[in-house]
Amino acid sequence: MSIYRVSVHRIQGTVGYQFQNWANTYSCRPEFYFEPASVEEVRQVLELAKQRNKRVKIVGCGHSPSDIACTDDYLIRLNKLNRLLQVDTKKKQVTVEAGMVLADLNEELAKLGLALSNIGAVSDVTVGGVIGTGTHNTGIQHGILATQVVAITLLTAAGDTLECSDTVNHEIFQAVRLHLGALGVVLNVTIQCVPAFKIHLQQFPKTLTEVLNDLDTHLKQSEYFRLFWFPHTDKVTVSYADPTDKPVKTTSSWLWNYAIGYYLLEFLLWIRSIEQVKRSDKAFNFDCLFKQHVSDWSIPIMQIRPALEQLKNWLDSNPNVQAHFPVEVRFARADDILLSPCYKQDSCFINIIMYR
Ligand SMILES: Cc1cc2nc3c(=O)[nH]c(=O)nc-3n(C[C@H](O)[C@H](O)[C@H](O)COP(=O)(O)OP(=O)(O)OC[C@H]3O[C@@H](n4cnc5c(N)ncnc54)[C@H](O)[C@@H]3O)c2cc1C
């Protein structure tokens, strides 16, 4: 099918565009694909969709491992609505357009001496996208990324602009902070930042039994604590990450970056302690070079032991199932965002990756 641009109504749309998510697991061919350059153009797409009884989806960077951004009707990418709009240096808050990619935001914040207090494993994702799916990282004092959001400007299906925050349209704010792309177009997002910081990363080996027995200590010991459990074994790599004033110090991360086989990776990582100091966003991110299937389960933190034991038992009784990568266990603070996996409970995320 060929791709061509047409003028629909007053805006340019593309016919024949194929959307593919990052992992190449889902794709779609929307009837029209748009890259609006202004809010007015977004509004025109919504108006057209209403007239023709079509649904509209927004796509960020397409990093969701699901088909959540797919549609047969109209697809909008906000890559041209990606500016830093406002900086409140006193409150350490920035307002950005929702199409802004975190990699660009991290650089803008660094210039201002600011940073995001926590981000996920990649920065090739948009501000609108990360809050859409409840993106999280780790650290029991820290909520999912959406908890850093203090205000949102939403464009509703009717074409109205709605401001929402803790004090204005509070209920809508609680819903739209994790919107699943289903509540309208997120136009602008105001984010609470923190002073720029570096992170001291330390990794060291333990057994699963030891880590589960000392879980509370680990959670208190390190601000961004996580663990990697090597299925088919009792081995765990504990990862501590904490703010530091130490100078930047990096070592090669080739172990992570190359597919050297699960069992070799397991052995090398487990025997090796790693220590690095990096700018915060560089420390949170890591190179996910390989296309993968991901399932990331959120459970109440109290359930971590039975959940991992059950997973371990299931693997033991299904020897034909081979793990491809360590199971990553992360933690997040309770919040009050309506659709959050951490709604009113401190939670633990169990992340299972299988390479494609
Ligand atoms: C390699 C890799 C690593 C990852 N690491 C993590 C991790 O550490 N932690 C974690 O929690 N997740 C992680 N993810 C998942 C990722 O953070 C989320 O899927 C996130 O939503 C992707 O952002 P995106 O901009 O690509 O959004 P998309 O996938 O493009 O869209 C996600 C949803 O948001 C909607 N949307 C996007 N922008 C808007 C807008 N402006 N208005 C309305 N709706 C909108 C879309 O319609 C869709 O429903 C990872 C994904 C990959 C591929």
mmCIF file of C-alpha atoms and ligand atoms in Angstrom:
data_model
loop_
_atom_site.group_PDB
_atom_site.id
_atom_site.type_symbol
_atom_site.label_atom_id
_atom_site.label_comp_id
_atom_site.label_asym_id
_atom_site.label_seq_id
_atom_site.Cartn_x
_atom_site.Cartn_y
_atom_site.Cartn_z
ATOM 1 C CA MET A 1 0.000 0.000 0.000
ATOM 2 C CA SER A 2 1.446 3.412 -0.909
ATOM 3 C CA ILE A 3 1.609 6.319 1.502
ATOM 4 C CA TYR A 4 0.230 9.685 0.405
ATOM 5 C CA ARG A 5 -0.781 12.905 2.051
ATOM 6 C CA VAL A 6 -4.211 14.422 1.609
ATOM 7 C CA SER A 7 -5.933 17.529 2.837
ATOM 8 C CA VAL A 8 -8.859 16.448 4.969
ATOM 9 C CA HIS A 9 -11.078 19.261 6.056
ATOM 10 C CA ARG A 10 -8.446 21.968 6.704
ATOM 11 C CA ILE A 11 -5.575 19.723 7.801
ATOM 12 C CA GLN A 12 -3.074 17.407 6.182
ATOM 13 C CA GLY A 13 -3.463 13.710 6.939
ATOM 14 C CA THR A 14 -1.517 10.704 5.717
ATOM 15 C CA VAL A 15 -3.190 7.681 4.149
ATOM 16 C CA GLY A 16 -1.453 4.282 4.167
ATOM 17 C CA TYR A 17 0.679 4.974 7.243
ATOM 18 C CA GLN A 18 1.520 1.859 9.249
ATOM 19 C CA PHE A 19 2.104 2.233 12.982
ATOM 20 C CA GLN A 20 4.305 -0.368 14.670
ATOM 21 C CA ASN A 21 5.084 -0.449 18.379
ATOM 22 C CA TRP A 22 8.724 -0.543 19.577
ATOM 23 C CA ALA A 23 8.796 -4.290 20.173
ATOM 24 C CA ASN A 24 7.215 -4.995 16.753
ATOM 25 C CA THR A 25 4.507 -6.968 18.485
ATOM 26 C CA TYR A 26 1.536 -4.832 17.410
ATOM 27 C CA SER A 27 0.793 -2.685 14.397
ATOM 28 C CA CYS A 28 -2.136 -0.945 12.758
ATOM 29 C CA ARG A 29 -2.958 0.975 9.614
ATOM 30 C CA PRO A 30 -5.123 3.948 10.588
ATOM 31 C CA GLU A 31 -7.455 5.460 8.020
ATOM 32 C CA PHE A 32 -5.683 8.793 8.555
ATOM 33 C CA TYR A 33 -2.481 9.653 10.390
ATOM 34 C CA PHE A 34 -1.862 13.229 11.555
ATOM 35 C CA GLU A 35 1.079 15.189 12.941
ATOM 36 C CA PRO A 36 -0.595 18.431 14.020
ATOM 37 C CA ALA A 37 1.663 21.430 14.592
ATOM 38 C CA SER A 38 -0.739 23.359 16.834
ATOM 39 C CA VAL A 39 -3.542 22.795 19.321
ATOM 40 C CA GLU A 40 -5.922 24.241 16.752
ATOM 41 C CA GLU A 41 -4.930 21.495 14.307
ATOM 42 C CA VAL A 42 -5.518 18.827 16.973
ATOM 43 C CA ARG A 43 -8.937 20.333 17.552
ATOM 44 C CA GLN A 44 -9.670 20.152 13.810
ATOM 45 C CA VAL A 45 -8.850 16.423 13.764
ATOM 46 C CA LEU A 46 -11.247 15.866 16.672
ATOM 47 C CA GLU A 47 -13.935 17.855 14.871
ATOM 48 C CA LEU A 48 -13.466 15.824 11.702
ATOM 49 C CA ALA A 49 -13.578 12.575 13.683
ATOM 50 C CA LYS A 50 -16.821 13.679 15.321
ATOM 51 C CA GLN A 51 -18.401 14.527 11.981
ATOM 52 C CA ARG A 52 -17.410 11.138 10.509
ATOM 53 C CA ASN A 53 -18.059 9.129 13.655
ATOM 54 C CA LYS A 54 -14.431 8.013 13.990
ATOM 55 C CA ARG A 55 -12.322 7.275 17.032
ATOM 56 C CA VAL A 56 -9.051 9.095 17.680
ATOM 57 C CA LYS A 57 -5.921 7.701 19.331
ATOM 58 C CA ILE A 58 -2.814 9.615 20.291
ATOM 59 C CA VAL A 59 0.519 7.902 20.009
ATOM 60 C CA GLY A 60 3.693 8.935 21.808
ATOM 61 C CA CYS A 61 6.836 6.990 20.923
ATOM 62 C CA GLY A 62 4.970 3.676 20.561
ATOM 63 C CA HIS A 63 6.957 2.082 23.389
ATOM 64 C CA SER A 64 3.988 0.449 25.040
ATOM 65 C CA PRO A 65 4.420 -3.329 24.706
ATOM 66 C CA SER A 66 0.651 -3.600 24.201
ATOM 67 C CA ASP A 67 -1.663 -2.534 21.344
ATOM 68 C CA ILE A 68 -2.960 0.378 23.418
ATOM 69 C CA ALA A 69 -1.984 3.006 20.844
ATOM 70 C CA CYS A 70 -3.446 1.098 17.864
ATOM 71 C CA THR A 71 -6.522 2.160 15.917
ATOM 72 C CA ASP A 72 -8.114 1.632 12.515
ATOM 73 C CA ASP A 73 -9.593 5.142 12.598
ATOM 74 C CA TYR A 74 -7.487 8.293 13.189
ATOM 75 C CA LEU A 75 -4.034 8.319 14.753
ATOM 76 C CA ILE A 76 -2.340 11.503 15.969
ATOM 77 C CA ARG A 77 1.326 11.840 16.883
ATOM 78 C CA LEU A 78 2.206 14.913 18.934
ATOM 79 C CA ASN A 79 5.871 15.040 17.891
ATOM 80 C CA LYS A 80 5.433 18.666 16.815
ATOM 81 C CA LEU A 81 3.907 19.623 20.161
ATOM 82 C CA ASN A 82 7.054 18.958 22.124
ATOM 83 C CA ARG A 83 8.209 22.258 23.612
ATOM 84 C CA LEU A 84 9.201 23.339 27.089
ATOM 85 C CA LEU A 85 6.567 26.019 27.745
ATOM 86 C CA GLN A 86 7.259 27.390 31.187
ATOM 87 C CA VAL A 87 9.734 27.162 34.058
ATOM 88 C CA ASP A 88 8.906 28.120 37.639
ATOM 89 C CA THR A 89 12.371 28.179 39.185
ATOM 90 C CA LYS A 90 11.038 28.956 42.649
ATOM 91 C CA LYS A 91 8.701 25.961 42.770
ATOM 92 C CA LYS A 92 11.053 23.842 40.593
ATOM 93 C CA GLN A 93 8.169 23.080 38.250
ATOM 94 C CA VAL A 94 8.179 22.922 34.461
ATOM 95 C CA THR A 95 5.279 22.885 32.032
ATOM 96 C CA VAL A 96 5.863 20.980 28.809
ATOM 97 C CA GLU A 97 3.844 19.938 25.800
ATOM 98 C CA ALA A 98 2.806 16.293 26.099
ATOM 99 C CA GLY A 99 4.655 15.266 22.922
ATOM 100 C CA MET A 100 8.002 16.130 24.505
ATOM 101 C CA VAL A 101 10.323 13.136 24.730
ATOM 102 C CA LEU A 102 11.911 12.523 28.152
ATOM 103 C CA ALA A 103 15.404 12.434 26.588
ATOM 104 C CA ASP A 104 14.896 16.091 25.521
ATOM 105 C CA LEU A 105 13.289 17.020 28.822
ATOM 106 C CA ASN A 106 16.214 15.534 30.781
ATOM 107 C CA GLU A 107 18.634 17.758 28.834
ATOM 108 C CA GLU A 108 16.492 20.884 29.278
ATOM 109 C CA LEU A 109 16.232 20.200 33.012
ATOM 110 C CA ALA A 110 19.980 19.613 33.324
ATOM 111 C CA LYS A 111 20.572 23.095 31.855
ATOM 112 C CA LEU A 112 18.267 24.499 34.557
ATOM 113 C CA GLY A 113 19.999 22.563 37.333
ATOM 114 C CA LEU A 114 16.903 20.365 37.729
ATOM 115 C CA ALA A 115 15.951 16.719 37.197
ATOM 116 C CA LEU A 116 13.007 14.336 37.435
ATOM 117 C CA SER A 117 13.049 12.513 40.762
ATOM 118 C CA ASN A 118 12.506 9.138 39.069
ATOM 119 C CA ILE A 119 12.108 7.858 35.499
ATOM 120 C CA GLY A 120 11.774 4.420 33.885
ATOM 121 C CA ALA A 121 14.342 2.338 32.034
ATOM 122 C CA VAL A 122 14.168 4.389 28.825
ATOM 123 C CA SER A 123 13.853 8.069 27.928
ATOM 124 C CA ASP A 124 12.680 7.576 24.310
ATOM 125 C CA VAL A 125 9.130 8.019 25.554
ATOM 126 C CA THR A 126 6.837 11.034 25.661
ATOM 127 C CA VAL A 127 5.542 12.829 28.722
ATOM 128 C CA GLY A 128 1.951 12.092 27.606
ATOM 129 C CA GLY A 129 2.818 8.418 27.052
ATOM 130 C CA VAL A 130 4.532 7.715 30.365
ATOM 131 C CA ILE A 131 1.682 9.094 32.386
ATOM 132 C CA GLY A 132 -0.794 7.307 30.105
ATOM 133 C CA THR A 133 0.318 3.839 31.118
ATOM 134 C CA GLY A 134 1.468 4.374 34.696
ATOM 135 C CA THR A 135 5.175 4.085 33.922
ATOM 136 C CA HIS A 136 7.180 3.451 37.082
ATOM 137 C CA ASN A 137 10.669 2.713 38.232
ATOM 138 C CA THR A 138 11.736 1.742 41.700
ATOM 139 C CA GLY A 139 12.114 3.194 45.204
ATOM 140 C CA ILE A 140 9.548 2.746 47.935
ATOM 141 C CA GLN A 141 9.638 6.473 48.769
ATOM 142 C CA HIS A 142 8.777 7.213 45.140
ATOM 143 C CA GLY A 143 5.467 6.839 43.349
ATOM 144 C CA ILE A 144 4.895 6.001 39.678
ATOM 145 C CA LEU A 145 6.020 8.819 37.345
ATOM 146 C CA ALA A 146 2.497 10.293 37.270
ATOM 147 C CA THR A 147 2.850 11.250 40.943
ATOM 148 C CA GLN A 148 5.360 13.924 39.828
ATOM 149 C CA VAL A 149 2.616 15.607 37.779
ATOM 150 C CA VAL A 150 1.015 18.666 39.383
ATOM 151 C CA ALA A 151 -1.250 19.895 36.567
ATOM 152 C CA ILE A 152 -2.540 18.790 33.175
ATOM 153 C CA THR A 153 -4.223 20.585 30.295
ATOM 154 C CA LEU A 154 -6.625 18.214 28.575
ATOM 155 C CA LEU A 155 -8.400 18.632 25.257
ATOM 156 C CA THR A 156 -11.698 16.784 25.505
ATOM 157 C CA ALA A 157 -13.426 14.986 22.631
ATOM 158 C CA ALA A 158 -15.822 17.934 22.444
ATOM 159 C CA GLY A 159 -12.859 20.207 21.697
ATOM 160 C CA ASP A 160 -12.866 21.967 25.083
ATOM 161 C CA THR A 161 -9.679 22.718 26.943
ATOM 162 C CA LEU A 162 -9.777 21.625 30.559
ATOM 163 C CA GLU A 163 -7.220 22.590 33.192
ATOM 164 C CA CYS A 164 -6.898 20.129 36.032
ATOM 165 C CA SER A 165 -4.759 19.837 39.133
ATOM 166 C CA ASP A 166 -5.110 19.035 42.825
ATOM 167 C CA THR A 167 -7.116 22.224 43.286
ATOM 168 C CA VAL A 168 -8.937 22.592 39.940
ATOM 169 C CA ASN A 169 -11.113 19.768 38.533
ATOM 170 C CA HIS A 170 -9.553 17.468 41.117
ATOM 171 C CA GLU A 171 -11.522 14.329 40.199
ATOM 172 C CA ILE A 172 -10.629 14.620 36.528
ATOM 173 C CA PHE A 173 -7.005 15.180 37.529
ATOM 174 C CA GLN A 174 -7.017 11.946 39.539
ATOM 175 C CA ALA A 175 -8.309 10.107 36.485
ATOM 176 C CA VAL A 176 -6.222 11.745 33.806
ATOM 177 C CA ARG A 177 -2.928 11.236 35.643
ATOM 178 C CA LEU A 178 -3.205 7.641 34.372
ATOM 179 C CA HIS A 179 -5.420 8.019 31.344
ATOM 180 C CA LEU A 180 -4.714 4.943 29.165
ATOM 181 C CA GLY A 181 -5.176 7.268 26.203
ATOM 182 C CA ALA A 182 -8.920 7.123 26.783
ATOM 183 C CA LEU A 183 -9.845 10.473 28.320
ATOM 184 C CA GLY A 184 -8.965 13.008 25.632
ATOM 185 C CA VAL A 185 -5.763 14.551 24.339
ATOM 186 C CA VAL A 186 -3.233 15.464 27.017
ATOM 187 C CA LEU A 187 -1.819 18.740 25.727
ATOM 188 C CA ASN A 188 0.396 20.128 28.498
ATOM 189 C CA VAL A 189 1.804 18.673 31.680
ATOM 190 C CA THR A 190 3.282 20.517 34.673
ATOM 191 C CA ILE A 191 5.851 18.449 36.511
ATOM 192 C CA GLN A 192 7.385 18.847 39.970
ATOM 193 C CA CYS A 193 11.148 18.559 39.555
ATOM 194 C CA VAL A 194 13.986 18.296 42.054
ATOM 195 C CA PRO A 195 17.499 19.787 42.081
ATOM 196 C CA ALA A 196 19.792 17.966 39.633
ATOM 197 C CA PHE A 197 21.530 15.014 41.257
ATOM 198 C CA LYS A 198 23.905 12.174 40.569
ATOM 199 C CA ILE A 199 23.335 8.569 41.522
ATOM 200 C CA HIS A 200 25.738 6.096 43.042
ATOM 201 C CA LEU A 201 24.919 2.641 41.657
ATOM 202 C CA GLN A 202 26.044 -0.470 43.476
ATOM 203 C CA GLN A 203 25.273 -4.054 42.548
ATOM 204 C CA PHE A 204 26.200 -7.075 44.597
ATOM 205 C CA PRO A 205 25.254 -10.758 44.787
ATOM 206 C CA LYS A 206 22.899 -12.371 47.354
ATOM 207 C CA THR A 207 20.546 -15.311 47.450
ATOM 208 C CA LEU A 208 16.802 -14.892 47.023
ATOM 209 C CA THR A 209 16.199 -16.264 50.512
ATOM 210 C CA GLU A 210 18.620 -13.739 52.040
ATOM 211 C CA VAL A 211 17.067 -10.793 50.192
ATOM 212 C CA LEU A 212 13.487 -11.726 51.069
ATOM 213 C CA ASN A 213 14.453 -12.199 54.728
ATOM 214 C CA ASP A 214 16.093 -8.744 54.781
ATOM 215 C CA LEU A 215 13.642 -6.957 52.503
ATOM 216 C CA ASP A 216 12.766 -4.163 54.957
ATOM 217 C CA THR A 217 16.430 -3.410 55.538
ATOM 218 C CA HIS A 218 17.128 -3.193 51.786
ATOM 219 C CA LEU A 219 14.096 -0.950 51.264
ATOM 220 C CA LYS A 220 15.360 1.403 53.980
ATOM 221 C CA GLN A 221 19.017 1.122 53.018
ATOM 222 C CA SER A 222 18.746 2.357 49.445
ATOM 223 C CA GLU A 223 16.450 5.026 47.968
ATOM 224 C CA TYR A 224 16.099 3.273 44.594
ATOM 225 C CA PHE A 225 16.520 -0.370 45.625
ATOM 226 C CA ARG A 226 15.633 -3.166 43.179
ATOM 227 C CA LEU A 227 16.595 -6.767 42.706
ATOM 228 C CA PHE A 228 17.199 -9.085 39.781
ATOM 229 C CA TRP A 229 16.368 -12.721 40.441
ATOM 230 C CA PHE A 230 17.896 -15.374 38.179
ATOM 231 C CA PRO A 231 15.136 -17.940 37.597
ATOM 232 C CA HIS A 232 16.093 -21.631 37.835
ATOM 233 C CA THR A 233 18.454 -20.612 40.687
ATOM 234 C CA ASP A 234 18.395 -18.959 44.110
ATOM 235 C CA LYS A 235 20.749 -16.192 42.921
ATOM 236 C CA VAL A 236 19.887 -12.517 43.093
ATOM 237 C CA THR A 237 21.736 -9.362 42.104
ATOM 238 C CA VAL A 238 20.834 -6.572 44.512
ATOM 239 C CA SER A 239 20.918 -3.086 43.016
ATOM 240 C CA TYR A 240 21.269 -0.020 45.241
ATOM 241 C CA ALA A 241 20.982 3.436 43.702
ATOM 242 C CA ASP A 242 21.350 6.545 45.844
ATOM 243 C CA PRO A 243 21.929 10.273 45.407
ATOM 244 C CA THR A 244 25.586 11.199 45.823
ATOM 245 C CA ASP A 245 28.087 14.047 45.534
ATOM 246 C CA LYS A 246 30.813 11.700 44.315
ATOM 247 C CA PRO A 247 32.354 12.437 40.877
ATOM 248 C CA VAL A 248 30.962 10.642 37.836
ATOM 249 C CA LYS A 249 32.484 7.192 37.433
ATOM 250 C CA THR A 250 31.334 4.734 34.786
ATOM 251 C CA THR A 251 32.450 1.266 33.881
ATOM 252 C CA SER A 252 31.577 -0.709 30.781
ATOM 253 C CA SER A 253 28.090 -2.145 30.863
ATOM 254 C CA TRP A 254 28.902 -4.691 28.167
ATOM 255 C CA LEU A 255 27.441 -7.471 30.270
ATOM 256 C CA TRP A 256 24.022 -5.926 29.899
ATOM 257 C CA ASN A 257 24.480 -4.739 26.343
ATOM 258 C CA TYR A 258 25.292 -7.957 24.562
ATOM 259 C CA ALA A 259 23.294 -11.146 24.347
ATOM 260 C CA ILE A 260 25.850 -13.484 25.802
ATOM 261 C CA GLY A 261 23.372 -16.130 26.808
ATOM 262 C CA TYR A 262 21.289 -16.317 29.914
ATOM 263 C CA TYR A 263 23.436 -18.741 31.911
ATOM 264 C CA LEU A 264 26.710 -16.914 31.201
ATOM 265 C CA LEU A 265 25.025 -13.607 32.032
ATOM 266 C CA GLU A 266 23.702 -15.133 35.226
ATOM 267 C CA PHE A 267 27.110 -16.360 36.295
ATOM 268 C CA LEU A 268 29.037 -13.196 35.369
ATOM 269 C CA LEU A 269 26.543 -10.804 36.905
ATOM 270 C CA TRP A 270 26.185 -12.786 40.051
ATOM 271 C CA ILE A 271 29.882 -13.029 40.829
ATOM 272 C CA ARG A 272 30.590 -9.437 39.841
ATOM 273 C CA SER A 273 29.966 -6.394 42.035
ATOM 274 C CA ILE A 274 29.474 -3.206 40.029
ATOM 275 C CA GLU A 275 29.900 0.399 41.161
ATOM 276 C CA GLN A 276 29.160 3.514 39.104
ATOM 277 C CA VAL A 277 28.275 7.185 39.558
ATOM 278 C CA LYS A 278 26.095 8.784 36.863
ATOM 279 C CA ARG A 279 23.796 11.741 36.235
ATOM 280 C CA SER A 280 20.407 10.655 37.608
ATOM 281 C CA ASP A 281 18.603 10.113 34.280
ATOM 282 C CA LYS A 282 21.570 8.170 32.867
ATOM 283 C CA ALA A 283 21.536 5.979 35.976
ATOM 284 C CA PHE A 284 17.793 5.249 35.726
ATOM 285 C CA ASN A 285 17.966 4.407 32.020
ATOM 286 C CA PHE A 286 19.542 1.327 30.586
ATOM 287 C CA ASP A 287 20.038 -0.012 27.126
ATOM 288 C CA CYS A 288 17.156 -2.355 26.235
ATOM 289 C CA LEU A 289 18.744 -3.238 22.905
ATOM 290 C CA PHE A 290 16.669 -6.284 22.120
ATOM 291 C CA LYS A 291 13.045 -6.436 21.074
ATOM 292 C CA GLN A 292 11.185 -8.247 23.794
ATOM 293 C CA HIS A 293 7.894 -9.471 25.209
ATOM 294 C CA VAL A 294 7.343 -7.887 28.604
ATOM 295 C CA SER A 295 4.926 -8.618 31.390
ATOM 296 C CA ASP A 296 5.137 -6.364 34.397
ATOM 297 C CA TRP A 297 2.872 -7.366 37.290
ATOM 298 C CA SER A 298 2.023 -5.077 40.161
ATOM 299 C CA ILE A 299 1.164 -6.682 43.483
ATOM 300 C CA PRO A 300 0.852 -5.416 47.076
ATOM 301 C CA ILE A 301 4.320 -5.334 48.575
ATOM 302 C CA MET A 302 3.316 -7.821 51.278
ATOM 303 C CA GLN A 303 2.757 -10.437 48.560
ATOM 304 C CA ILE A 304 6.293 -10.431 47.184
ATOM 305 C CA ARG A 305 7.452 -13.590 48.957
ATOM 306 C CA PRO A 306 4.501 -15.838 47.990
ATOM 307 C CA ALA A 307 4.488 -14.410 44.450
ATOM 308 C CA LEU A 308 8.173 -15.143 43.824
ATOM 309 C CA GLU A 309 7.902 -18.536 45.504
ATOM 310 C CA GLN A 310 4.951 -19.415 43.286
ATOM 311 C CA LEU A 311 6.824 -18.272 40.190
ATOM 312 C CA LYS A 312 9.877 -20.298 41.262
ATOM 313 C CA ASN A 313 7.761 -23.414 41.897
ATOM 314 C CA TRP A 314 5.980 -23.045 38.578
ATOM 315 C CA LEU A 315 9.311 -22.784 36.728
ATOM 316 C CA ASP A 316 10.671 -25.785 38.627
ATOM 317 C CA SER A 317 7.674 -27.869 37.593
ATOM 318 C CA ASN A 318 7.902 -26.689 33.942
ATOM 319 C CA PRO A 319 11.531 -27.414 33.028
ATOM 320 C CA ASN A 320 10.798 -26.849 29.322
ATOM 321 C CA VAL A 321 10.278 -23.111 30.039
ATOM 322 C CA GLN A 322 13.634 -21.333 29.845
ATOM 323 C CA ALA A 323 13.979 -17.837 31.296
ATOM 324 C CA HIS A 324 15.729 -15.393 28.958
ATOM 325 C CA PHE A 325 16.561 -12.651 31.411
ATOM 326 C CA PRO A 326 16.639 -12.054 35.169
ATOM 327 C CA VAL A 327 13.265 -11.236 36.715
ATOM 328 C CA GLU A 328 13.414 -7.610 37.840
ATOM 329 C CA VAL A 329 11.615 -6.677 41.052
ATOM 330 C CA ARG A 330 10.918 -2.979 41.676
ATOM 331 C CA PHE A 331 8.974 -1.066 44.292
ATOM 332 C CA ALA A 332 6.680 1.984 44.332
ATOM 333 C CA ARG A 333 4.876 4.046 46.940
ATOM 334 C CA ALA A 334 1.081 4.062 47.280
ATOM 335 C CA ASP A 335 -0.832 6.876 45.573
ATOM 336 C CA ASP A 336 -4.391 8.052 45.005
ATOM 337 C CA ILE A 337 -4.503 8.038 41.203
ATOM 338 C CA LEU A 338 -7.686 6.226 40.211
ATOM 339 C CA LEU A 339 -6.266 3.710 37.732
ATOM 340 C CA SER A 340 -2.845 3.388 39.343
ATOM 341 C CA PRO A 341 -1.495 -0.095 40.044
ATOM 342 C CA CYS A 342 -0.327 1.415 43.350
ATOM 343 C CA TYR A 343 -3.744 2.845 44.275
ATOM 344 C CA LYS A 344 -3.732 3.109 48.078
ATOM 345 C CA GLN A 345 -1.087 0.392 48.491
ATOM 346 C CA ASP A 346 2.704 0.258 48.455
ATOM 347 C CA SER A 347 3.440 -2.067 45.585
ATOM 348 C CA CYS A 348 6.029 -4.278 44.068
ATOM 349 C CA PHE A 349 6.412 -4.838 40.311
ATOM 350 C CA ILE A 350 7.572 -8.181 38.947
ATOM 351 C CA ASN A 351 8.942 -7.730 35.454
ATOM 352 C CA ILE A 352 9.436 -10.755 33.204
ATOM 353 C CA ILE A 353 11.207 -10.331 29.871
ATOM 354 C CA MET A 354 11.374 -12.877 27.057
ATOM 355 C CA TYR A 355 13.362 -11.946 23.963
ATOM 356 C CA ARG A 356 11.544 -12.122 20.661
HETATM 357 C C1 LIG B 1 12.573 -0.717 26.154
HETATM 358 C C2 LIG B 1 11.421 -0.301 27.030
HETATM 359 C C3 LIG B 1 11.647 -0.042 28.382
HETATM 360 C C4 LIG B 1 10.585 0.321 29.213
HETATM 361 N N1 LIG B 1 10.816 0.530 30.534
HETATM 362 C C5 LIG B 1 9.791 0.781 31.371
HETATM 363 C C6 LIG B 1 9.986 0.947 32.765
HETATM 364 O O1 LIG B 1 11.116 0.911 33.259
HETATM 365 N N2 LIG B 1 8.894 1.137 33.551
HETATM 366 C C7 LIG B 1 7.628 1.175 33.031
HETATM 367 O O2 LIG B 1 6.673 1.324 33.784
HETATM 368 N N3 LIG B 1 7.420 1.086 31.704
HETATM 369 C C8 LIG B 1 8.463 0.874 30.875
HETATM 370 N N4 LIG B 1 8.237 0.758 29.527
HETATM 371 C C9 LIG B 1 6.884 1.032 29.021
HETATM 372 C C10 LIG B 1 6.748 2.516 28.616
HETATM 373 O O3 LIG B 1 7.244 3.382 29.590
HETATM 374 C C11 LIG B 1 5.278 2.862 28.452
HETATM 375 O O4 LIG B 1 4.697 1.972 27.536
HETATM 376 C C12 LIG B 1 5.019 4.304 27.980
HETATM 377 O O5 LIG B 1 3.635 4.484 27.909
HETATM 378 C C13 LIG B 1 5.630 4.572 26.626
HETATM 379 O O6 LIG B 1 5.506 5.935 26.285
HETATM 380 P P1 LIG B 1 5.212 6.308 24.785
HETATM 381 O O7 LIG B 1 5.427 7.769 24.615
HETATM 382 O O8 LIG B 1 5.962 5.417 23.862
HETATM 383 O O9 LIG B 1 3.652 6.003 24.724
HETATM 384 P P2 LIG B 1 2.825 5.129 23.661
HETATM 385 O O10 LIG B 1 3.192 3.701 23.793
HETATM 386 O O11 LIG B 1 2.959 5.740 22.315
HETATM 387 O O12 LIG B 1 1.335 5.373 24.201
HETATM 388 C C14 LIG B 1 0.954 4.866 25.437
HETATM 389 C C15 LIG B 1 -0.479 5.277 25.735
HETATM 390 O O13 LIG B 1 -0.560 6.681 25.979
HETATM 391 C C16 LIG B 1 -1.498 7.298 25.087
HETATM 392 N N5 LIG B 1 -1.003 8.663 24.829
HETATM 393 C C17 LIG B 1 0.272 9.007 24.540
HETATM 394 N N6 LIG B 1 0.366 10.348 24.493
HETATM 395 C C18 LIG B 1 -0.869 10.841 24.749
HETATM 396 C C19 LIG B 1 -1.418 12.156 24.835
HETATM 397 N N7 LIG B 1 -0.659 13.238 24.665
HETATM 398 N N8 LIG B 1 -2.725 12.279 25.116
HETATM 399 C C20 LIG B 1 -3.521 11.186 25.304
HETATM 400 N N9 LIG B 1 -3.052 9.930 25.226
HETATM 401 C C21 LIG B 1 -1.751 9.760 24.954
HETATM 402 C C22 LIG B 1 -1.571 6.376 23.889
HETATM 403 O O14 LIG B 1 -2.803 6.500 23.212
HETATM 404 C C23 LIG B 1 -1.448 5.028 24.579
HETATM 405 O O15 LIG B 1 -2.694 4.682 25.113
HETATM 406 C C24 LIG B 1 9.269 0.429 28.680
HETATM 407 C C25 LIG B 1 9.056 0.182 27.307
HETATM 408 C C26 LIG B 1 10.116 -0.186 26.495
HETATM 409 C C27 LIG B 1 9.862 -0.471 25.047
#
